[in-house]
Coordinates of C-alpha atoms in Angstrom, one line a residue:
M209 CA 28.9 84.8 -52.1
T210 CA 32.7 85.3 -52.4
D211 CA 34.9 87.5 -50.7
D212 CA 35.5 90.8 -52.6
V213 CA 38.8 91.8 -50.6
G214 CA 41.8 90.1 -53.0
L215 CA 45.4 90.1 -52.5
G216 CA 45.5 93.2 -54.2
S217 CA 43.4 95.6 -55.8
I218 CA 41.3 93.3 -58.0
P219 CA 38.3 91.9 -55.9
T220 CA 38.4 88.0 -55.8
G221 CA 34.4 87.8 -56.0
E222 CA 34.7 89.8 -59.4
V223 CA 37.1 87.3 -60.9
V224 CA 35.1 84.4 -59.3
E225 CA 31.7 85.6 -60.8
L226 CA 33.3 86.0 -64.4
L227 CA 34.9 82.4 -63.7
Q228 CA 31.4 81.0 -63.0
S229 CA 29.8 82.6 -66.3
L230 CA 32.8 81.1 -68.4
I231 CA 31.8 77.8 -67.2
R232 CA 28.3 78.1 -67.6
N233 CA 28.8 79.1 -71.2
G234 CA 29.6 75.4 -72.0
C235 CA 31.9 75.8 -74.9
V236 CA 32.4 72.2 -74.9
N237 CA 34.8 71.5 -78.0
D238 CA 34.2 67.7 -79.1
G239 CA 36.7 68.2 -81.6
T240 CA 34.5 69.1 -84.5
P241 CA 34.4 72.3 -86.3
E242 CA 30.5 72.7 -85.2
S243 CA 31.4 72.3 -81.4
G244 CA 33.0 75.1 -79.1
H245 CA 30.5 77.8 -79.7
E246 CA 33.2 80.1 -78.1
H247 CA 31.1 83.2 -79.5
R248 CA 29.1 82.7 -76.1
S249 CA 32.5 83.6 -74.0
V250 CA 33.6 86.4 -76.4
A251 CA 30.3 87.8 -75.9
T252 CA 30.6 87.6 -71.9
L253 CA 34.5 89.1 -72.2
A254 CA 32.8 92.3 -74.4
D255 CA 30.4 92.8 -72.0
Y256 CA 32.9 92.4 -68.8
L257 CA 35.6 94.7 -70.6
G258 CA 32.9 97.2 -71.8
M259 CA 34.2 96.9 -75.2
T260 CA 34.3 94.6 -78.1
G261 CA 37.7 93.4 -79.5
E262 CA 39.0 92.2 -82.8
I263 CA 36.9 89.3 -83.5
V264 CA 38.0 86.3 -85.9
E265 CA 35.6 83.4 -86.7
P266 CA 37.2 80.7 -89.1
A267 CA 34.1 78.7 -88.9
P268 CA 30.8 79.6 -87.7
G269 CA 30.5 80.5 -83.6
R270 CA 34.1 79.4 -83.6
Q271 CA 35.4 82.8 -82.3
S272 CA 38.5 84.4 -80.8
V273 CA 38.8 88.0 -79.6
V274 CA 41.9 90.2 -79.4
Y275 CA 42.7 93.5 -77.9
R276 CA 45.8 95.2 -77.9
I277 CA 46.8 98.5 -75.7
P278 CA 49.7 100.2 -77.1
G279 CA 52.7 100.7 -74.6
R280 CA 54.7 103.9 -73.9
D281 CA 57.3 102.7 -76.1
P282 CA 57.1 101.5 -79.2
E283 CA 60.5 99.7 -79.3
A284 CA 59.5 98.0 -76.1
P285 CA 58.8 94.2 -76.3
T286 CA 55.0 93.3 -76.5
L287 CA 53.7 91.0 -73.9
M288 CA 50.6 88.8 -74.6
L289 CA 48.1 87.2 -72.0
L290 CA 46.8 84.0 -74.2
P291 CA 44.0 82.2 -72.5
H292 CA 41.5 80.0 -74.3
L293 CA 37.9 79.8 -74.1
D294 CA 37.1 76.3 -75.0
V295 CA 36.8 73.1 -72.7
V296 CA 36.5 69.3 -73.2
P297 CA 33.1 67.5 -72.8
A298 CA 31.5 66.5 -69.5
G299 CA 28.6 64.4 -68.9
P300 CA 27.0 64.4 -65.6
R301 CA 28.1 60.8 -65.0
G302 CA 30.7 60.9 -62.1
W303 CA 30.3 64.3 -61.3
T304 CA 29.3 65.3 -57.6
H305 CA 28.0 68.9 -58.8
D306 CA 26.6 69.5 -62.2
P307 CA 29.6 70.2 -64.4
F308 CA 28.3 73.5 -66.4
G309 CA 26.5 74.6 -63.1
A310 CA 29.7 76.3 -61.6
E311 CA 28.5 76.0 -58.3
I312 CA 30.7 77.0 -55.1
V313 CA 30.5 74.2 -52.6
D314 CA 32.8 74.0 -49.8
G315 CA 35.0 77.0 -51.2
F316 CA 35.4 75.8 -54.3
V317 CA 34.2 76.3 -57.9
W318 CA 33.1 73.2 -59.4
G319 CA 32.4 72.7 -63.0
R320 CA 34.4 72.0 -66.4
G321 CA 37.2 74.2 -67.0
A322 CA 37.7 75.3 -63.7
I323 CA 41.3 74.7 -63.7
D324 CA 41.9 74.0 -67.7
M325 CA 41.7 76.9 -68.1
L326 CA 39.0 79.5 -67.2
N327 CA 40.4 80.0 -63.7
V328 CA 43.6 81.9 -65.6
T329 CA 41.1 82.9 -68.5
A330 CA 39.1 84.6 -65.9
A331 CA 42.2 86.1 -64.1
M332 CA 44.0 87.5 -67.1
A333 CA 40.5 89.0 -68.4
A334 CA 40.3 90.9 -64.9
L335 CA 43.8 92.2 -64.9
F336 CA 43.6 93.3 -68.7
R337 CA 40.3 95.2 -67.6
R338 CA 42.6 97.2 -65.2
Y339 CA 45.1 98.2 -68.1
L340 CA 42.1 98.4 -70.5
H341 CA 40.5 101.4 -68.3
G342 CA 43.5 103.1 -66.8
E343 CA 43.7 101.7 -63.5
R344 CA 47.0 100.1 -64.1
P345 CA 50.0 102.3 -65.7
L346 CA 50.4 101.5 -69.2
L347 CA 53.3 98.8 -69.7
P348 CA 56.6 100.2 -72.0
G349 CA 55.5 97.6 -74.9
D350 CA 52.2 96.6 -76.0
L351 CA 49.5 94.3 -73.9
V352 CA 47.7 91.8 -75.9
F353 CA 44.9 90.0 -74.5
A354 CA 44.0 86.9 -76.9
A355 CA 41.0 84.9 -75.5
V356 CA 41.1 81.9 -78.2
A357 CA 38.8 79.1 -79.4
D358 CA 39.9 75.6 -80.3
E359 CA 42.9 74.7 -78.0
E360 CA 41.2 71.8 -76.7
A361 CA 41.3 70.5 -80.6
G362 CA 44.9 71.6 -81.6
G363 CA 44.2 75.1 -82.1
V364 CA 43.3 75.0 -85.8
L365 CA 40.1 77.4 -85.4
G366 CA 41.9 79.5 -82.5
A367 CA 45.6 80.6 -81.8
G368 CA 47.0 78.1 -84.8
W369 CA 44.6 80.2 -87.4
L370 CA 45.6 83.3 -85.7
A371 CA 49.3 83.0 -86.0
E372 CA 49.2 81.6 -89.6
N373 CA 46.4 84.1 -91.0
E374 CA 46.6 87.1 -88.8
P375 CA 49.8 87.3 -87.6
E376 CA 50.3 91.2 -86.8
L377 CA 47.2 91.1 -84.7
V378 CA 48.8 88.9 -82.3
A379 CA 52.4 89.8 -82.6
C380 CA 54.3 89.5 -79.6
D381 CA 57.7 88.9 -77.9
Y382 CA 56.3 87.4 -74.6
V383 CA 53.5 85.2 -73.6
L384 CA 52.0 84.1 -70.3
T385 CA 49.5 81.4 -70.7
E386 CA 48.6 78.1 -68.9
I387 CA 48.5 76.4 -66.6
A388 CA 48.4 77.5 -62.9
T389 CA 49.5 74.8 -60.4
P390 CA 50.0 74.2 -56.3
H391 CA 53.9 74.4 -55.2
L392 CA 55.4 71.1 -55.6
H393 CA 56.4 70.0 -52.0
R394 CA 55.9 73.2 -49.8
G395 CA 58.4 73.9 -47.5
E396 CA 61.9 72.5 -47.7
G397 CA 62.7 71.7 -51.5
G398 CA 60.5 72.2 -54.4
G399 CA 59.0 75.3 -55.5
L400 CA 56.5 77.0 -57.8
P401 CA 56.2 75.3 -61.2
V402 CA 56.3 77.4 -64.2
T403 CA 55.4 75.8 -67.5
V404 CA 58.7 76.5 -70.1
A405 CA 58.2 73.2 -72.3
E406 CA 56.1 71.1 -73.8
K407 CA 55.6 67.8 -75.4
G408 CA 54.4 67.8 -79.3
P409 CA 51.2 66.0 -80.3
Q410 CA 51.6 63.2 -82.7
W411 CA 48.1 62.2 -83.2
Q412 CA 47.5 59.1 -85.4
Q413 CA 44.6 57.4 -87.3
L414 CA 44.5 53.7 -87.4
S415 CA 42.2 52.3 -90.6
T416 CA 41.3 48.8 -91.4
S417 CA 39.0 47.4 -93.9
G418 CA 37.5 43.8 -94.6
V419 CA 34.2 42.5 -96.3
P420 CA 30.7 43.0 -95.3
G421 CA 28.6 39.9 -94.8
H422 CA 25.8 38.7 -92.4
G423 CA 26.7 38.7 -88.6
S424 CA 25.3 35.4 -88.1
Q425 CA 27.8 33.8 -90.7
P426 CA 31.3 35.1 -89.4
Y427 CA 33.1 32.0 -90.3
G428 CA 35.9 32.8 -92.8
T429 CA 34.7 36.4 -93.2
S430 CA 37.0 39.4 -93.3
N431 CA 36.0 41.6 -90.3
A432 CA 37.6 45.0 -90.1
I433 CA 37.0 45.0 -86.7
V434 CA 39.3 42.1 -85.5
P435 CA 43.0 43.5 -87.0
L436 CA 42.3 47.2 -85.4
A437 CA 41.3 45.4 -82.0
E438 CA 44.6 43.3 -82.3
A439 CA 46.7 46.4 -83.1
I440 CA 45.2 48.6 -80.0
T441 CA 45.6 45.6 -77.8
R442 CA 49.5 45.3 -79.0
L443 CA 49.9 49.3 -78.7
A444 CA 48.7 49.3 -75.2
A445 CA 50.7 46.4 -74.1
V446 CA 54.2 47.1 -75.2
P447 CA 56.4 49.6 -73.4
T448 CA 57.1 52.9 -75.0
P449 CA 60.3 54.5 -75.7
V450 CA 62.0 56.4 -72.9
E451 CA 63.4 59.9 -73.2
I452 CA 65.1 61.8 -70.5
S453 CA 65.0 65.4 -71.7
S454 CA 67.3 68.5 -70.0
D455 CA 63.8 70.0 -69.1
W456 CA 63.0 66.8 -67.4
V457 CA 65.9 66.5 -65.4
R458 CA 66.2 70.2 -64.5
F459 CA 62.4 70.0 -63.0
I460 CA 62.9 66.9 -61.0
H461 CA 66.4 67.9 -59.5
G462 CA 64.4 70.9 -57.9
S463 CA 61.4 69.0 -57.0
G464 CA 62.1 68.2 -53.3
L465 CA 61.6 64.6 -53.7
P466 CA 64.3 62.1 -52.1
A467 CA 67.6 62.2 -53.9
D468 CA 67.5 58.1 -54.7
M469 CA 64.1 59.0 -56.4
V470 CA 65.5 61.8 -58.1
A471 CA 68.4 59.7 -59.6
D472 CA 66.0 56.9 -60.6
L473 CA 63.7 59.2 -62.2
T474 CA 66.6 60.7 -64.3
D475 CA 67.9 57.3 -65.1
P476 CA 66.4 55.9 -68.6
D477 CA 67.1 52.3 -67.1
R478 CA 65.7 52.9 -63.9
V479 CA 63.0 55.2 -64.5
D480 CA 60.2 52.5 -65.1
A481 CA 60.7 50.9 -61.7
A482 CA 61.0 54.3 -60.0
L483 CA 57.4 54.9 -61.2
E484 CA 55.8 51.8 -60.1
T485 CA 57.1 53.1 -56.3
L486 CA 55.9 56.6 -56.9
L487 CA 52.6 55.2 -58.0
E488 CA 52.1 54.1 -54.7
I489 CA 52.8 57.4 -53.0
D490 CA 51.1 59.8 -55.4
A491 CA 49.3 58.5 -58.6
G492 CA 49.0 62.1 -60.0
L493 CA 52.7 62.8 -60.0
A494 CA 53.3 59.2 -61.4
R495 CA 51.4 59.8 -64.5
W496 CA 52.9 63.0 -65.1
A497 CA 56.5 61.8 -64.7
H498 CA 55.7 58.8 -66.9
A499 CA 54.4 60.9 -69.5
C500 CA 57.4 63.5 -69.2
T501 CA 59.7 60.7 -69.7
H502 CA 58.0 58.5 -72.5
L503 CA 56.7 58.7 -75.7
T504 CA 53.0 58.0 -74.6
L505 CA 50.1 56.5 -76.7
A506 CA 46.3 56.6 -75.5
P507 CA 43.6 54.8 -78.2
T508 CA 41.1 57.6 -77.5
V509 CA 38.2 57.1 -80.4
L510 CA 36.9 53.8 -82.1
D511 CA 34.3 54.0 -84.9
A512 CA 33.7 50.9 -86.8
G513 CA 30.5 49.2 -88.2
V514 CA 27.1 50.2 -89.5
K515 CA 24.7 47.7 -87.7
S516 CA 25.0 44.9 -85.0
N517 CA 24.2 42.3 -87.6
V518 CA 26.7 43.2 -90.6
I519 CA 30.2 42.3 -90.7
A520 CA 32.4 45.5 -90.2
E521 CA 33.6 46.7 -93.7
L522 CA 35.6 49.9 -92.2
A523 CA 37.1 50.6 -88.9
T524 CA 39.4 53.4 -87.6
A525 CA 40.8 54.3 -84.3
Q526 CA 42.2 57.6 -83.3
V527 CA 45.5 57.3 -80.9
D528 CA 46.8 60.1 -78.8
V529 CA 50.5 60.4 -79.4
R530 CA 53.0 62.9 -77.4
I531 CA 56.8 62.9 -78.0
V532 CA 59.4 64.2 -75.5
P533 CA 61.8 66.7 -76.5
G534 CA 64.6 64.6 -78.1
Q535 CA 62.0 62.5 -80.0
D536 CA 60.7 63.0 -83.5
E537 CA 58.3 61.7 -86.0
T538 CA 60.6 59.0 -87.0
T539 CA 60.4 57.8 -83.2
V540 CA 56.6 57.6 -83.6
A541 CA 56.8 55.6 -87.0
D542 CA 59.4 53.1 -85.7
H543 CA 57.5 52.1 -82.5
F544 CA 54.6 51.7 -84.8
R545 CA 56.2 49.6 -87.2
K546 CA 57.8 47.4 -84.3
V547 CA 54.6 46.7 -82.1
L548 CA 52.4 46.0 -85.0
G549 CA 54.7 43.8 -86.7
P550 CA 54.5 42.3 -90.3
D551 CA 51.8 40.3 -89.4
L552 CA 49.8 43.6 -89.2
A553 CA 51.5 46.1 -91.3
D554 CA 49.3 45.1 -94.3
E555 CA 46.3 45.4 -92.6
V556 CA 46.6 48.4 -90.6
E557 CA 47.3 51.7 -92.2
V558 CA 48.6 54.4 -89.9
T559 CA 48.1 58.0 -91.1
P560 CA 49.6 60.8 -89.0
Q561 CA 46.6 63.2 -88.0
T562 CA 48.1 66.4 -85.9
V563 CA 52.0 66.9 -86.0
F564 CA 53.9 69.2 -83.8
R565 CA 57.3 69.0 -82.4
P566 CA 58.1 69.6 -78.8
T567 CA 58.9 73.7 -77.8
A568 CA 60.5 75.1 -75.2
S569 CA 61.3 78.5 -73.9
P570 CA 64.8 79.4 -71.7
P571 CA 64.2 80.0 -68.1
E572 CA 65.8 83.6 -68.2
G573 CA 65.1 87.1 -69.0
P574 CA 62.7 89.7 -67.5
L575 CA 59.7 88.2 -67.7
W576 CA 61.0 84.8 -65.8
D577 CA 62.3 86.9 -63.5
A578 CA 59.1 89.1 -63.0
I579 CA 57.3 85.7 -62.3
G580 CA 60.2 85.2 -59.5
D581 CA 59.5 88.7 -58.0
A582 CA 55.7 87.8 -57.9
A583 CA 56.3 84.5 -56.3
H584 CA 58.5 86.0 -53.6
E585 CA 56.1 88.6 -52.8
L586 CA 53.1 86.1 -52.2
T587 CA 55.0 83.4 -50.7
G588 CA 58.4 84.3 -49.5
S589 CA 60.3 82.4 -52.0
R590 CA 61.5 83.2 -55.6
R591 CA 62.2 79.5 -56.1
L592 CA 60.9 78.6 -59.6
L593 CA 60.6 75.2 -61.1
P594 CA 60.9 75.2 -65.0
M595 CA 58.5 72.6 -65.7
L596 CA 58.0 70.4 -68.9
I597 CA 54.3 69.2 -69.3
P598 CA 53.1 66.6 -71.3
V599 CA 50.1 68.2 -72.8
A600 CA 50.1 70.8 -75.7
T601 CA 49.0 74.2 -75.1
D602 CA 48.5 77.2 -77.5
A603 CA 52.3 78.4 -76.5
R604 CA 53.5 76.2 -79.4
F605 CA 52.4 78.6 -81.8
F606 CA 54.4 81.7 -80.5
R607 CA 57.5 80.0 -79.6
D608 CA 57.6 79.0 -83.1
R609 CA 57.8 82.4 -84.2
G610 CA 60.3 83.5 -81.4
A611 CA 58.4 84.6 -78.7
V612 CA 59.1 83.5 -74.9
A613 CA 56.2 81.8 -73.5
Y614 CA 55.3 80.4 -70.1
G615 CA 52.8 78.9 -68.2
V616 CA 52.1 80.1 -64.6
G617 CA 49.5 80.7 -61.8
L618 CA 49.3 80.0 -58.0
F619 CA 47.0 77.4 -56.1
D620 CA 46.4 77.7 -52.3
D621 CA 47.2 74.4 -50.0
R622 CA 43.9 72.9 -50.1
M623 CA 45.0 70.8 -53.2
S624 CA 48.4 68.9 -53.9
F625 CA 50.3 69.3 -57.1
G626 CA 49.4 65.3 -57.9
D627 CA 45.9 65.7 -56.9
M628 CA 45.4 68.7 -59.4
L629 CA 46.5 67.0 -62.3
Q630 CA 44.1 64.2 -62.0
L631 CA 41.2 66.8 -62.4
F632 CA 42.5 67.6 -65.9
H633 CA 39.6 66.7 -68.1
G634 CA 38.5 64.4 -65.3
H635 CA 35.3 64.0 -63.0
D636 CA 34.6 66.9 -60.3
E637 CA 37.2 69.5 -61.9
R638 CA 37.3 72.5 -59.4
V639 CA 39.3 75.3 -58.2
S640 CA 39.2 76.9 -54.7
I641 CA 38.5 80.5 -54.4
G642 CA 41.9 81.0 -52.5
S643 CA 43.5 79.6 -55.8
V644 CA 41.6 82.0 -58.0
E645 CA 42.8 84.6 -55.7
L646 CA 46.3 83.8 -55.7
T647 CA 46.5 83.3 -59.6
T648 CA 44.9 86.9 -59.6
A649 CA 47.7 88.2 -57.6
T650 CA 50.3 86.2 -59.5
L651 CA 49.7 87.6 -62.8
D652 CA 49.0 91.1 -61.5
L653 CA 52.3 91.6 -59.5
T654 CA 54.1 89.6 -62.6
L655 CA 52.9 92.3 -65.1
Q656 CA 53.9 95.1 -62.8
R657 CA 57.4 93.7 -62.1
F658 CA 57.7 93.0 -65.8
G659 CA 57.1 96.4 -66.8
E660 CA 59.5 97.9 -64.3
R661 CA 62.1 95.6 -65.2
I662 CA 61.7 96.4 -69.0
G663 CA 61.5 100.1 -68.0
A664 CA 64.7 99.7 -66.3
Q665 CA 66.5 98.4 -69.4
R666 CA 65.4 101.1 -71.4

């Protein structure tokens, strides 16, 4: 059982129980249109909120739901809460507890989606419910709650679809979305990270072809797997381009890390050596820092051949590529061309699959200040760290349309920033009940202070 006394008036036990239900729904998105099954969590939210919202379903079962509460002033800016409902796959191997059991063990809720991002989804739903049923005064502008599908596969059937096909339904000026994090270096230095910018996905497909034949006679044959394997090996071995963006510089200068480490992590010529040192200290933070300062690529899916005794005629590989602000499609194309070289250029076809530019919002204005107000009330410090993240979120669809979008929440001290990072899409994903409580309180106070600040301006 969980404690029903939260930091505000929202019972922590209520939020945790909703989080458990969302985990158990198993809305697993493997990238295919047939997966996801977000309709399960849309139904859970309708039951929890006591009413059905506007449901959109671009493909069977791939539901998103949008609720809107009109504000007091039709001219005041609209704020949208934007959680997603889907999670990445998880098998039982490597997990201490059932990834879809949502067990509470040692003060943690265990399960896929616990931190990415069903903890925030549950907190946002609990907060929205208070406004929906009149327990919180109306904000000056509209308050939108859009719980969406397909974020884990690029948002094509979720936020991206809504922004493109139902723009009025999700029209907004400000957005709160993922991620929630611990403080970075509690105490002297550091602060609460708030997502203000993100890298751009530039996913690529590599394709090769050969001539089929009997597997017992490989001499002199053309096997599609061989050049593809060579291409992947080269891509994994060659260092990727460095780009030190202003977003990264701002974040790392406020991180609380030693001054010499900060200097090295912001120098294109010294960053790689600094990352090796950081890896020995904090592996999670080192991986994060590498991703925030480099074009990254990771082969993630291979598909080749039809049978063990048949030479492969076709082979493909999916490569997750992400670019830093300051890089673009040309950066990606140039890198692939250089790495593959003239000997593989004619054998390996490179085809862009998902292409998004990096996006960012300025760390200023009423919503930013409201987050600072909330942080100060809960931690005694309003020090916020504008954070570039290497992952893509649904915020990009709304930044592209002029909205200011941030990701924020708050963890307790049972998990470090680096430890939290390693749980994303990994084994034993879990969130402490205290972190659920803190994230709920952070979002609750942020909305209240945002409403006060907007009201004072009008």
